[in-house]
XYZ file of C-alpha atoms in Angstrom:
736
model
C 293.952 275.677 166.696
C 290.609 274.262 166.918
C 288.984 277.049 165.079
C 291.654 276.894 162.311
C 290.753 273.292 161.905
C 287.012 273.830 161.681
C 287.557 276.227 158.833
C 289.581 273.812 156.855
C 287.732 270.507 157.608
C 284.136 272.031 157.384
C 283.517 270.388 160.926
C 282.917 273.499 163.219
C 279.420 272.207 164.558
C 281.028 268.963 165.772
C 284.338 270.435 167.033
C 282.409 273.181 169.150
C 280.867 270.239 170.932
C 284.285 268.592 171.928
C 285.643 270.175 175.110
C 288.776 268.162 175.498
C 292.105 269.491 174.275
C 293.568 266.242 172.964
C 290.590 265.622 170.607
C 290.921 268.978 168.919
C 294.699 268.450 168.877
C 294.378 265.118 167.072
C 292.189 266.718 164.495
C 294.369 269.449 163.714
C 297.291 267.201 163.282
C 295.029 265.010 160.975
C 294.843 268.073 158.460
C 298.276 267.177 157.649
C 297.290 264.143 155.461
C 293.589 263.959 155.304
C 292.352 264.612 151.776
C 289.840 267.449 151.066
C 286.552 265.562 150.498
C 285.487 268.059 147.683
C 284.511 266.500 144.251
C 287.099 268.305 142.244
C 290.450 270.091 142.838
C 290.429 273.004 145.042
C 292.422 275.870 144.247
C 296.016 276.065 145.944
C 295.268 272.547 147.452
C 298.523 271.094 146.005
C 300.466 273.889 147.523
C 298.907 273.129 150.985
C 300.112 269.571 150.563
C 303.764 270.954 150.361
C 303.323 273.074 153.473
C 301.515 269.969 155.352
C 304.944 268.932 157.169
C 304.393 271.932 159.336
C 301.159 270.904 160.634
C 302.257 267.505 162.262
C 305.169 266.090 164.091
C 308.071 266.235 161.722
C 310.864 263.353 161.825
C 313.998 262.421 159.925
C 313.358 259.492 157.893
C 316.977 258.432 157.364
C 317.514 254.705 157.481
C 313.997 253.980 157.802
C 312.257 254.914 154.327
C 313.816 255.442 151.080
C 312.610 256.715 147.555
C 314.291 255.012 144.664
C 314.226 255.354 140.870
C 315.003 251.989 139.102
C 318.757 251.688 138.610
C 319.432 254.779 140.522
C 320.148 257.016 137.651
C 321.467 260.627 138.146
C 319.886 261.764 135.036
C 316.661 261.022 133.060
C 316.209 260.474 129.188
C 313.517 262.647 127.965
C 310.295 260.677 127.415
C 311.699 257.451 129.003
C 309.661 255.679 131.411
C 311.211 254.786 134.991
C 309.922 252.456 137.734
C 309.800 254.596 141.083
C 309.694 252.647 144.481
C 308.875 253.815 147.882
C 310.100 251.311 150.547
C 310.592 250.780 154.274
C 313.357 249.237 155.814
C 312.483 246.129 158.081
C 311.104 246.401 160.597
C 309.643 249.905 159.489
C 306.398 250.363 157.845
C 304.092 253.138 156.741
C 300.390 253.496 156.341
C 300.163 256.667 153.946
C 302.218 258.636 151.690
C 302.400 261.340 149.007
C 304.477 261.410 146.005
C 305.021 264.282 143.479
C 307.399 265.385 140.896
C 308.268 269.089 140.821
C 310.506 271.438 138.497
C 313.463 272.398 140.362
C 312.938 275.731 142.377
C 309.094 275.625 141.950
C 307.000 275.505 145.080
C 303.996 273.543 143.744
C 301.579 276.239 143.950
C 300.417 276.203 140.403
C 299.828 273.345 137.685
C 303.007 274.249 135.702
C 305.103 273.430 138.787
C 304.541 269.669 138.279
C 306.506 267.710 135.662
C 306.516 264.385 134.145
C 303.491 261.937 134.286
C 302.865 259.138 136.850
C 301.309 255.828 135.809
C 299.599 253.740 138.525
C 300.743 250.013 138.686
C 298.760 248.638 141.499
C 295.339 250.291 142.037
C 295.121 248.321 145.485
C 298.216 250.190 146.795
C 298.089 253.575 144.823
C 295.983 256.292 143.290
C 296.092 259.820 142.143
C 294.935 262.316 144.857
C 291.294 263.544 143.801
C 292.052 266.972 144.807
C 295.591 267.152 143.695
C 295.741 265.138 140.415
C 299.534 265.380 139.838
C 300.202 263.746 143.223
C 300.113 259.898 144.013
C 298.838 258.745 147.272
C 297.639 255.519 149.019
C 294.347 253.797 147.814
C 293.599 252.584 151.501
C 295.497 253.351 154.637
C 297.046 250.099 155.808
C 300.384 248.832 156.762
C 302.752 248.399 153.863
C 306.695 248.244 153.227
C 306.796 249.110 149.514
C 304.800 250.639 146.799
C 305.793 251.492 143.063
C 304.536 253.397 140.207
C 305.963 254.365 136.828
C 307.046 257.871 136.098
C 307.553 258.984 132.537
C 310.233 261.794 132.178
C 309.214 265.011 130.479
C 310.261 266.212 127.036
C 313.620 267.658 126.003
C 314.356 271.017 127.616
C 312.475 270.548 130.882
C 315.447 271.009 133.312
C 316.045 269.288 136.344
C 313.193 267.446 138.259
C 312.727 266.873 142.038
C 310.882 263.652 143.063
C 309.554 264.028 146.679
C 307.836 261.554 149.064
C 306.240 261.946 152.320
C 305.830 259.215 154.657
C 302.674 259.296 156.977
C 302.878 257.289 160.261
C 299.686 258.050 162.389
C 300.417 261.769 163.153
C 304.136 261.756 162.251
C 305.182 262.899 158.817
C 308.618 261.747 157.620
C 310.157 264.368 155.097
C 313.652 265.146 153.901
C 314.533 268.239 151.498
C 317.838 266.267 150.909
C 318.007 262.704 151.691
C 316.632 259.149 151.340
C 313.120 260.661 150.429
C 314.030 263.432 147.816
C 315.551 262.661 144.450
C 317.127 265.263 142.015
C 317.247 264.108 138.386
C 318.636 266.421 135.474
C 317.972 265.841 131.769
C 320.855 263.751 130.283
C 323.110 265.297 127.854
C 322.414 263.902 124.339
C 325.218 261.879 122.796
C 324.634 260.375 119.342
C 323.789 256.684 119.490
C 324.093 256.546 123.358
C 321.414 254.599 125.319
C 320.208 255.446 128.711
C 323.063 255.834 131.103
C 323.803 253.139 133.996
C 323.617 254.077 137.550
C 326.624 255.939 138.539
C 326.823 255.196 142.417
C 329.228 252.428 142.919
C 328.650 249.422 145.202
C 330.431 249.510 148.666
C 329.445 246.181 149.891
C 331.957 243.400 150.577
C 332.228 239.692 150.234
C 329.695 237.944 148.264
C 325.976 237.245 148.787
C 323.906 234.336 147.337
C 320.254 234.671 146.569
C 317.243 232.501 145.552
C 314.983 233.756 142.843
C 311.450 232.407 142.963
C 308.916 233.181 140.046
C 305.184 233.181 140.996
C 303.176 233.466 137.714
C 299.591 234.867 138.242
C 298.731 235.231 134.504
C 295.517 232.997 134.519
C 292.174 233.008 132.854
C 290.564 233.977 136.328
C 292.730 236.977 136.856
C 292.929 238.202 133.092
C 289.847 236.595 131.677
C 289.786 238.876 128.248
C 290.818 236.716 125.393
C 292.852 234.392 127.461
C 294.518 231.607 125.292
C 293.141 228.349 126.738
C 295.555 226.159 124.645
C 299.306 226.504 124.622
C 299.392 229.151 127.419
C 302.868 228.973 129.095
C 306.099 230.984 130.541
C 308.956 230.340 128.337
C 312.054 229.405 130.225
C 313.509 232.056 132.482
C 316.988 233.501 131.585
C 319.007 236.172 133.088
C 322.316 237.070 134.815
C 323.967 238.863 137.742
C 326.325 241.393 136.139
C 328.217 244.501 136.210
C 326.829 248.098 135.310
C 328.414 248.186 131.965
C 326.297 245.223 130.613
C 322.570 245.886 129.930
C 320.469 242.812 129.196
C 317.304 244.878 128.505
C 316.014 248.134 129.562
C 313.001 250.401 129.235
C 313.842 252.950 126.347
C 316.631 250.614 124.873
C 316.514 248.469 121.806
C 316.171 244.483 122.181
C 319.138 242.345 121.291
C 318.747 239.456 118.989
C 318.605 237.242 122.099
C 315.898 239.330 123.783
C 314.039 239.266 120.431
C 314.258 235.492 120.380
C 312.952 235.133 123.969
C 310.143 237.716 123.435
C 308.968 236.176 120.067
C 309.767 232.460 120.166
C 310.427 231.642 123.958
C 313.836 230.483 123.090
C 316.575 231.365 125.760
C 319.419 230.004 123.660
C 320.756 232.991 121.819
C 320.122 235.132 125.123
C 322.351 232.568 127.209
C 325.006 232.850 124.348
C 325.094 236.708 124.488
C 325.278 236.605 128.287
C 328.322 234.159 128.263
C 330.110 236.111 125.778
C 330.323 238.953 128.251
C 333.015 236.918 130.312
C 333.944 238.603 133.439
C 331.177 241.163 133.327
C 328.791 238.263 134.386
C 328.999 236.395 137.624
C 325.995 233.939 137.261
C 323.781 232.791 134.631
C 320.184 232.476 136.027
C 318.221 229.980 134.453
C 314.821 228.327 135.343
C 312.651 225.758 133.374
C 309.515 226.774 131.440
C 305.925 226.305 132.651
C 303.242 224.635 130.672
C 300.403 225.469 131.369
C 301.117 229.034 132.685
C 299.449 228.681 135.991
C 298.782 225.766 138.213
C 298.189 225.566 142.108
C 301.333 225.383 144.166
C 300.237 222.210 145.637
C 300.444 220.543 142.122
C 303.440 222.335 140.978
C 306.181 224.071 142.626
C 307.133 227.699 141.832
C 310.242 227.658 139.630
C 313.248 229.059 141.289
C 317.072 229.511 140.690
C 320.083 230.505 142.883
C 322.765 233.108 141.815
C 325.450 235.089 143.476
C 326.642 238.852 143.522
C 329.645 240.857 144.466
C 330.825 244.255 144.521
C 331.431 244.605 140.781
C 328.585 242.374 139.601
C 325.748 243.237 141.931
C 323.015 243.888 139.412
C 320.481 241.250 138.433
C 318.321 241.146 135.376
C 316.190 238.639 133.872
C 313.108 238.039 131.507
C 310.590 235.263 130.440
C 307.942 235.450 127.713
C 304.232 234.926 128.225
C 303.185 232.710 125.277
C 301.416 232.713 123.102
C 301.903 236.546 122.572
C 303.521 238.801 119.823
C 306.567 239.836 121.804
C 305.475 240.257 125.453
C 307.474 239.432 128.508
C 308.047 240.331 132.104
C 311.188 240.825 134.126
C 313.696 242.936 135.935
C 316.269 245.268 134.489
C 319.374 246.110 136.271
C 317.966 245.362 139.885
C 320.536 246.570 142.263
C 321.044 244.195 145.331
C 323.621 246.454 146.862
C 322.613 248.971 149.527
C 323.897 252.342 150.199
C 324.815 251.165 153.620
C 327.377 248.998 152.018
C 325.315 245.921 152.655
C 323.128 243.417 150.624
C 319.457 243.505 150.148
C 317.941 240.921 152.612
C 314.536 240.353 150.636
C 313.067 241.983 147.423
C 309.410 241.315 146.305
C 308.359 242.922 143.017
C 305.040 242.662 141.052
C 305.631 242.334 137.319
C 303.555 243.956 134.619
C 304.206 242.784 130.839
C 306.420 244.920 128.493
C 306.787 245.177 124.818
C 310.152 244.262 123.072
C 309.403 246.483 120.128
C 309.945 243.817 117.620
C 306.483 242.697 116.593
C 303.370 244.957 116.075
C 300.842 242.293 117.288
C 298.228 243.670 119.556
C 296.461 240.206 120.777
C 297.899 237.088 122.383
C 297.673 235.246 118.934
C 298.194 237.815 116.491
C 299.803 236.772 113.276
C 303.495 237.547 112.950
C 303.965 241.269 112.100
C 307.700 242.419 112.448
C 307.915 245.969 113.391
C 309.974 247.984 111.034
C 311.996 249.951 111.969
C 312.288 248.251 115.452
C 310.829 250.282 118.218
C 312.059 250.768 121.844
C 311.286 248.359 124.592
C 308.378 249.985 126.881
C 305.768 248.752 129.268
C 302.373 247.964 128.019
C 299.444 250.154 129.468
C 295.853 249.524 129.340
C 295.214 252.298 126.422
C 297.548 250.613 123.875
C 294.840 249.378 121.560
C 291.009 248.399 121.931
C 291.842 244.826 120.879
C 294.524 244.265 123.407
C 293.633 241.781 126.118
C 294.911 244.636 128.774
C 292.686 247.389 127.405
C 290.615 249.522 129.723
C 288.952 252.616 128.435
C 289.488 254.399 131.564
C 293.137 253.819 131.645
C 293.236 251.771 134.910
C 296.464 249.761 135.981
C 297.158 246.368 134.426
C 296.825 243.605 136.909
C 300.336 242.058 137.450
C 301.062 238.951 135.679
C 303.586 237.547 138.060
C 305.598 238.274 141.433
C 309.301 237.640 141.568
C 310.716 236.933 145.205
C 314.439 237.218 145.798
C 315.673 236.100 149.255
C 319.410 236.214 150.286
C 320.327 232.828 151.526
C 323.988 233.141 152.415
C 326.803 235.824 152.637
C 330.559 234.755 151.973
C 333.590 236.585 152.964
C 334.043 239.697 155.443
C 331.237 242.064 155.469
C 331.310 245.661 155.786
C 327.779 246.927 156.075
C 327.220 250.178 157.928
C 323.756 249.283 159.415
C 324.237 246.689 162.081
C 322.892 242.941 161.126
C 319.406 241.975 162.118
C 318.818 238.416 163.797
C 317.879 237.136 160.377
C 321.214 238.131 158.828
C 323.090 236.486 161.787
C 321.248 233.305 161.794
C 321.553 232.750 158.082
C 325.214 233.462 158.191
C 325.773 231.169 160.851
C 323.633 228.385 159.123
C 326.071 228.701 156.235
C 329.258 228.623 158.178
C 328.039 225.374 159.949
C 327.622 223.897 156.452
C 331.071 224.797 155.273
C 332.976 224.032 158.557
C 335.210 221.055 158.447
C 335.825 218.971 161.545
C 339.416 220.077 162.365
C 341.217 218.150 165.285
C 341.853 220.574 168.143
C 345.687 219.024 168.158
C 346.229 220.459 164.588
C 346.987 224.096 163.997
C 346.622 225.383 160.540
C 347.216 228.680 158.549
C 344.464 230.240 156.977
C 343.346 228.937 153.351
C 345.048 230.738 150.203
C 342.875 232.232 147.684
C 341.462 229.870 144.974
C 343.635 229.348 142.071
C 342.481 229.938 138.499
C 340.067 227.452 136.862
C 341.546 224.731 134.848
C 338.953 225.259 132.252
C 338.491 228.468 130.517
C 335.116 227.160 128.831
C 331.900 225.822 130.329
C 333.336 222.195 130.691
C 333.915 221.297 134.184
C 337.339 221.799 135.522
C 339.031 222.144 138.937
C 340.450 224.956 141.159
C 342.566 224.527 144.353
C 343.709 226.268 147.454
C 346.208 225.359 150.141
C 347.071 225.767 153.746
C 349.894 225.175 155.923
C 350.086 222.650 158.858
C 351.804 224.979 161.588
C 351.824 222.535 164.455
C 350.604 218.631 165.358
C 350.448 218.723 169.156
C 349.425 215.089 169.322
C 351.135 212.719 166.695
C 348.553 209.774 167.418
C 345.751 211.953 165.959
C 346.078 212.487 162.286
C 345.622 216.134 160.842
C 343.352 216.867 157.921
C 344.246 217.715 154.364
C 346.230 220.856 153.507
C 344.977 221.020 149.879
C 341.329 221.624 148.907
C 339.910 221.082 145.479
C 336.473 222.358 144.036
C 334.768 222.023 140.550
C 334.568 225.133 138.435
C 333.810 226.457 134.957
C 335.035 229.236 132.892
C 333.893 232.970 133.270
C 330.079 233.261 132.969
C 329.269 229.817 133.552
C 327.113 228.586 136.410
C 327.977 225.772 138.962
C 324.749 225.971 140.779
C 323.421 222.404 141.244
C 319.566 221.969 141.323
C 318.129 221.253 144.635
C 317.086 217.670 145.267
C 313.730 216.055 145.705
C 312.304 214.846 148.954
C 310.788 211.391 148.624
C 308.460 209.575 150.904
C 309.106 206.007 152.394
C 308.348 203.172 150.152
C 304.891 201.685 150.341
C 304.724 197.881 150.899
C 304.752 195.533 147.850
C 301.796 194.722 146.085
C 300.117 191.284 145.524
C 301.802 188.964 142.976
C 300.140 189.521 139.461
C 300.118 185.751 139.144
C 297.969 183.410 140.953
C 300.156 180.337 140.132
C 303.890 180.523 138.915
C 305.957 183.561 137.963
C 304.414 187.048 137.995
C 305.420 190.697 138.950
C 304.840 192.968 141.992
C 305.498 196.671 142.503
C 305.689 199.186 145.156
C 305.596 203.209 144.985
C 306.618 206.074 146.589
C 305.472 209.697 146.121
C 307.241 213.114 146.016
C 306.913 214.868 149.130
C 308.879 218.152 147.883
C 309.735 219.050 144.516
C 313.042 220.864 143.618
C 313.031 224.537 144.338
C 314.368 225.351 140.849
C 311.157 223.827 139.207
C 312.972 220.886 137.632
C 311.284 217.492 137.598
C 312.363 214.841 139.978
C 314.538 212.224 138.364
C 314.228 209.674 141.200
C 311.865 206.672 140.575
C 308.440 206.595 142.051
C 307.842 203.111 141.245
C 309.840 199.630 141.365
C 308.690 196.245 139.935
C 310.186 192.885 140.641
C 309.503 189.284 139.958
C 307.497 187.176 142.135
C 306.645 183.191 142.242
C 303.639 181.717 143.495
C 303.528 177.863 143.899
C 306.684 176.886 142.281
C 305.085 173.563 141.093
C 302.750 175.398 138.809
C 303.280 175.077 135.030
C 301.222 177.856 133.771
C 303.207 180.481 131.713
C 302.634 184.068 132.997
C 301.688 187.112 130.996
C 305.089 188.646 130.679
C 305.723 191.997 129.124
C 308.725 194.199 128.133
C 308.933 197.804 129.481
C 307.144 200.432 127.354
C 309.234 202.006 124.697
C 309.958 205.682 124.382
C 307.151 207.805 122.929
C 307.349 208.225 119.074
C 307.608 211.608 117.463
C 304.377 213.579 117.146
C 302.362 212.597 113.981
C 302.374 215.986 112.838
C 304.885 219.085 112.160
C 302.227 221.615 113.633
C 299.091 221.833 115.486
C 297.643 218.753 117.059
C 298.634 215.150 116.426
C 299.174 211.872 118.356
C 302.172 209.843 119.328
C 302.396 206.190 120.390
C 304.447 203.677 122.360
C 304.525 200.008 122.328
C 305.726 197.018 124.561
C 306.499 193.390 123.542
C 304.648 190.335 124.687
C 307.158 187.651 125.925
C 304.544 184.759 126.605
C 301.530 183.252 125.111
C 298.927 185.888 123.840
C 296.190 183.706 124.712
C 296.958 184.184 128.331
C 297.524 187.913 128.170
C 295.122 190.661 127.540
C 297.142 193.636 128.425
C 297.436 196.409 125.835
C 300.578 196.483 123.816
C 300.340 199.893 122.487
C 299.278 203.266 123.755
C 298.389 206.612 122.094
C 298.333 210.051 123.540
C 297.655 213.636 121.978
C 300.634 215.980 121.436
C 300.795 219.693 120.648
C 303.018 221.282 118.441
C 302.908 225.109 117.473
C 299.961 225.952 115.135
C 300.065 225.453 111.543
C 299.935 228.314 109.258
C 296.581 229.299 107.832
C 296.616 230.794 104.347
C 294.050 233.525 103.325
C 290.960 232.330 101.815
C 288.923 234.402 99.513
C 285.398 234.119 97.816
C 284.641 233.792 94.155
C 284.545 237.036 91.950
C 281.250 238.839 91.746
C 279.750 239.694 88.553
C 281.071 243.059 86.637
C 279.069 245.792 87.530
C 277.320 248.220 85.037
C 279.557 250.922 83.743
C 279.742 253.894 85.710
C 279.061 256.045 82.875
C 275.733 256.125 80.967
C 277.563 257.790 78.151
C 281.100 257.675 76.842
C 284.374 256.101 78.579
C 283.958 254.811 81.994
C 284.991 251.838 84.123
C 283.359 248.688 85.660
C 284.426 246.846 88.748
C 284.182 243.502 90.285
C 284.973 242.321 93.990
C 285.346 239.438 96.276
C 285.204 239.055 100.195
C 287.965 237.834 102.354
C 286.373 234.617 104.001
C 289.450 233.786 106.325
C 292.306 236.078 107.476
C 295.784 234.552 107.342
C 297.129 233.438 110.918
C 300.288 231.951 112.165
C 302.294 233.169 109.343
C 300.017 231.992 106.613
C 300.029 233.450 103.105
C 298.822 236.924 102.842
C 295.422 237.778 100.911
C 295.440 238.595 97.284
C 293.673 241.555 95.710
C 289.917 241.866 96.434
C 288.828 244.312 93.835
C 289.494 244.732 89.983
C 288.552 247.518 87.588
C 288.421 247.537 83.598
C 287.405 250.238 81.177
C 284.062 250.294 79.479
C 282.747 252.520 76.550
C 279.064 253.526 76.001
C 278.342 254.887 72.508
C 277.679 258.596 72.524
C 274.400 260.045 71.732
C 273.642 263.294 70.241
C 272.265 265.684 72.689
C 269.008 267.401 72.311
C 269.957 271.219 71.567
C 266.808 272.406 72.947
C 265.160 271.965 76.362
C 261.866 272.167 74.783
C 262.638 268.918 72.866
C 263.922 267.182 75.944
C 260.847 268.118 77.979
C 258.775 266.730 75.112
C 260.595 263.632 75.102
C 260.142 263.084 78.850
C 256.391 263.870 78.414
C 256.293 261.331 75.430
C 257.964 258.696 77.756
C 255.929 259.772 80.561
C 259.031 260.011 82.861
C 260.325 262.906 84.825
C 263.425 262.332 86.651
C 265.017 264.045 89.997
C 268.648 265.106 89.954
C 271.442 262.528 90.802
C 271.810 261.913 94.547
C 275.142 262.447 96.397
C 277.572 259.441 96.359
C 277.165 257.173 99.286
C 280.087 256.339 101.756
C 282.648 253.885 100.683
C 281.825 250.403 101.730
C 285.483 249.867 103.030
C 288.143 252.170 104.522
C 290.790 250.446 102.299
C 291.755 247.468 99.939
C 288.879 248.672 97.544
C 285.324 249.626 98.410
C 282.248 250.625 96.453
C 280.111 253.873 96.198
C 276.900 254.483 94.488
C 274.279 257.225 93.470
C 270.783 257.208 92.361
C 268.434 259.146 90.024
C 264.923 258.548 90.920
C 261.726 258.895 89.024
C 260.065 262.008 89.859
C 256.948 261.581 88.068
C 255.600 258.839 85.922
C 252.542 259.493 83.516
C 249.432 257.378 83.464
C 249.719 254.360 81.184
C 253.688 254.503 80.783
C 255.241 251.146 80.534
C 257.337 250.376 83.610
C 260.480 249.278 81.583
C 260.594 252.502 79.851
C 260.656 254.659 82.991
C 262.881 253.407 85.946
C 265.273 254.540 88.503
C 268.819 254.721 87.470
C 271.904 253.759 89.596
C 275.554 254.493 89.021
C 278.549 252.789 91.056
C 282.406 253.446 91.306
C 285.447 252.244 93.109
C 286.671 254.020 96.099
C 289.636 253.469 98.734
C 291.481 251.401 96.398
C 294.712 251.660 98.125
C 296.141 248.713 100.353
C 295.390 248.451 103.971
């Protein structure tokens, strides 16, 4: 075994010096997952990777590791892009891995055996294997519980695909031909007008689970410096839902609805929320969180926005989106994230890094590109680093886009009887006990009740608040002197698809002591303050007051009238309808102006969406010379674009005009001798016409020219009678 390892690793000299068996044994096992250090791909190396599980200790990875395609589809749509996730179930972890995609029935010994195309999402976690480019492996060996990549399905007619993963844990390789580390996907049968199919596996979990979604934006000038919009950068209000399989908010390869378009282009969630609520019982909870202006601030200044939602057996998928603004139609989000496990339980925690995707409704390529509707509408797709050289995410080497945000979903409660196959962890039990303690009522031991009946239907079928009721029976009262609690219970509710989730409250400090009285004699004002110790988890603003004022009196016998002011009025509307303006507020003086120097009006800047900027063009140039020296021709004039239209401004008018011209014909000399004598008489001999120059513009009207140069000028010839000639003509006159 030691000699075999020497031949593979190129370390014969070193291994011959090692006399201990366990050292050589370790090196041999290491061959199972150490990459060949050659600069290029070695023949058959990918095939040796597939045989690597025979080199190390092989163990079954069931219940510890799982390979998953986002949405758990059984088929793939040719050309569509899917998120592939490799994860470990707590407390397991892995240090290394290999991920490949093979044609069904192939062994991976030739290039043709590999199918589809992987795309790296996070270079810190994943990379293409140097000596086997179709395979994805770890960037650095370290502890990890989750990695993700994109995989683009092959074209139509490629047949079934086998996605395989190997987990490397020291010298142990976890591998399964049929199990949680191998996925078989076959091409979806085409049906006219049908979108990507929903996952076919039904949820077997019981009861309900409640989750908290927390959104951590990472889009900042420091992390994404190229063309970062310093003004008006923000995340729009987050909108989403927990829903059934039959409802799709958005998905890669699908088309954006009107609600998705309005979020993607305008940052408005109103239409999206309307679409969600129209789905009725297909939606369990509408998920909402407030917008963030600016897009990034330290967490000690602004809490990350969060929202709570619930899932059950039929509505166990979760989707959301939020726009990064300004942008053409770029968003981040999750689509159809399944929180139900194959073990009939509920996911405990999910952490996902988000990259931007294009809604397919606007063709802009930069953050502040003018509106340019995409006609016809294109499919939703993830942005890549090779989309356009002007893109802020462009990388000529095709590297991964640094994530713009991270979303964390944590299970905070479970209700009802659970039926998960895998035993609960300590965290599961503690969370459920804490929830039961909150809901448990203080029932006297002398009162014996039946169980609660199911909740009645809500008295409201709309999103107006209503009530629902449940009942229980008092079976026995062992001590008549001890009163028993109620047998009816009421709970506020709303119609299907409406959310009853209440925003979490603020945590405030104690009041600081009162300030000194504002007057040194007579009546004045004093104030005290407190501060916010913890903001609401849903990202909303605290509604509690942080300042209190009251009247105070110093020396009752003083007759001085204090400076008394009314409270500030509300801020006025912004002074402009677009761009930057100002707004004001006022307060009234209730005492003698001579005794008061306080300001009565305040002004601050306000910012509305940018104003449209129309195209500006320069004055027309002079008409050019006729392009023909004899007979009919044309002459042109041009003007330059001084300012391109922005923010929906008027488009540019024409920048080139042409009109006919005519030069009177002259009789040609019939004999060359006469022409030669004339040239000799004038003292000029001319070279042939040069080739036409390149057009000055690729479109929108440009100019070409050619020259005839003086070849020889006789002595004493007048310069005006012997000079170079120039012809010009229009080119590329089609619109851009």
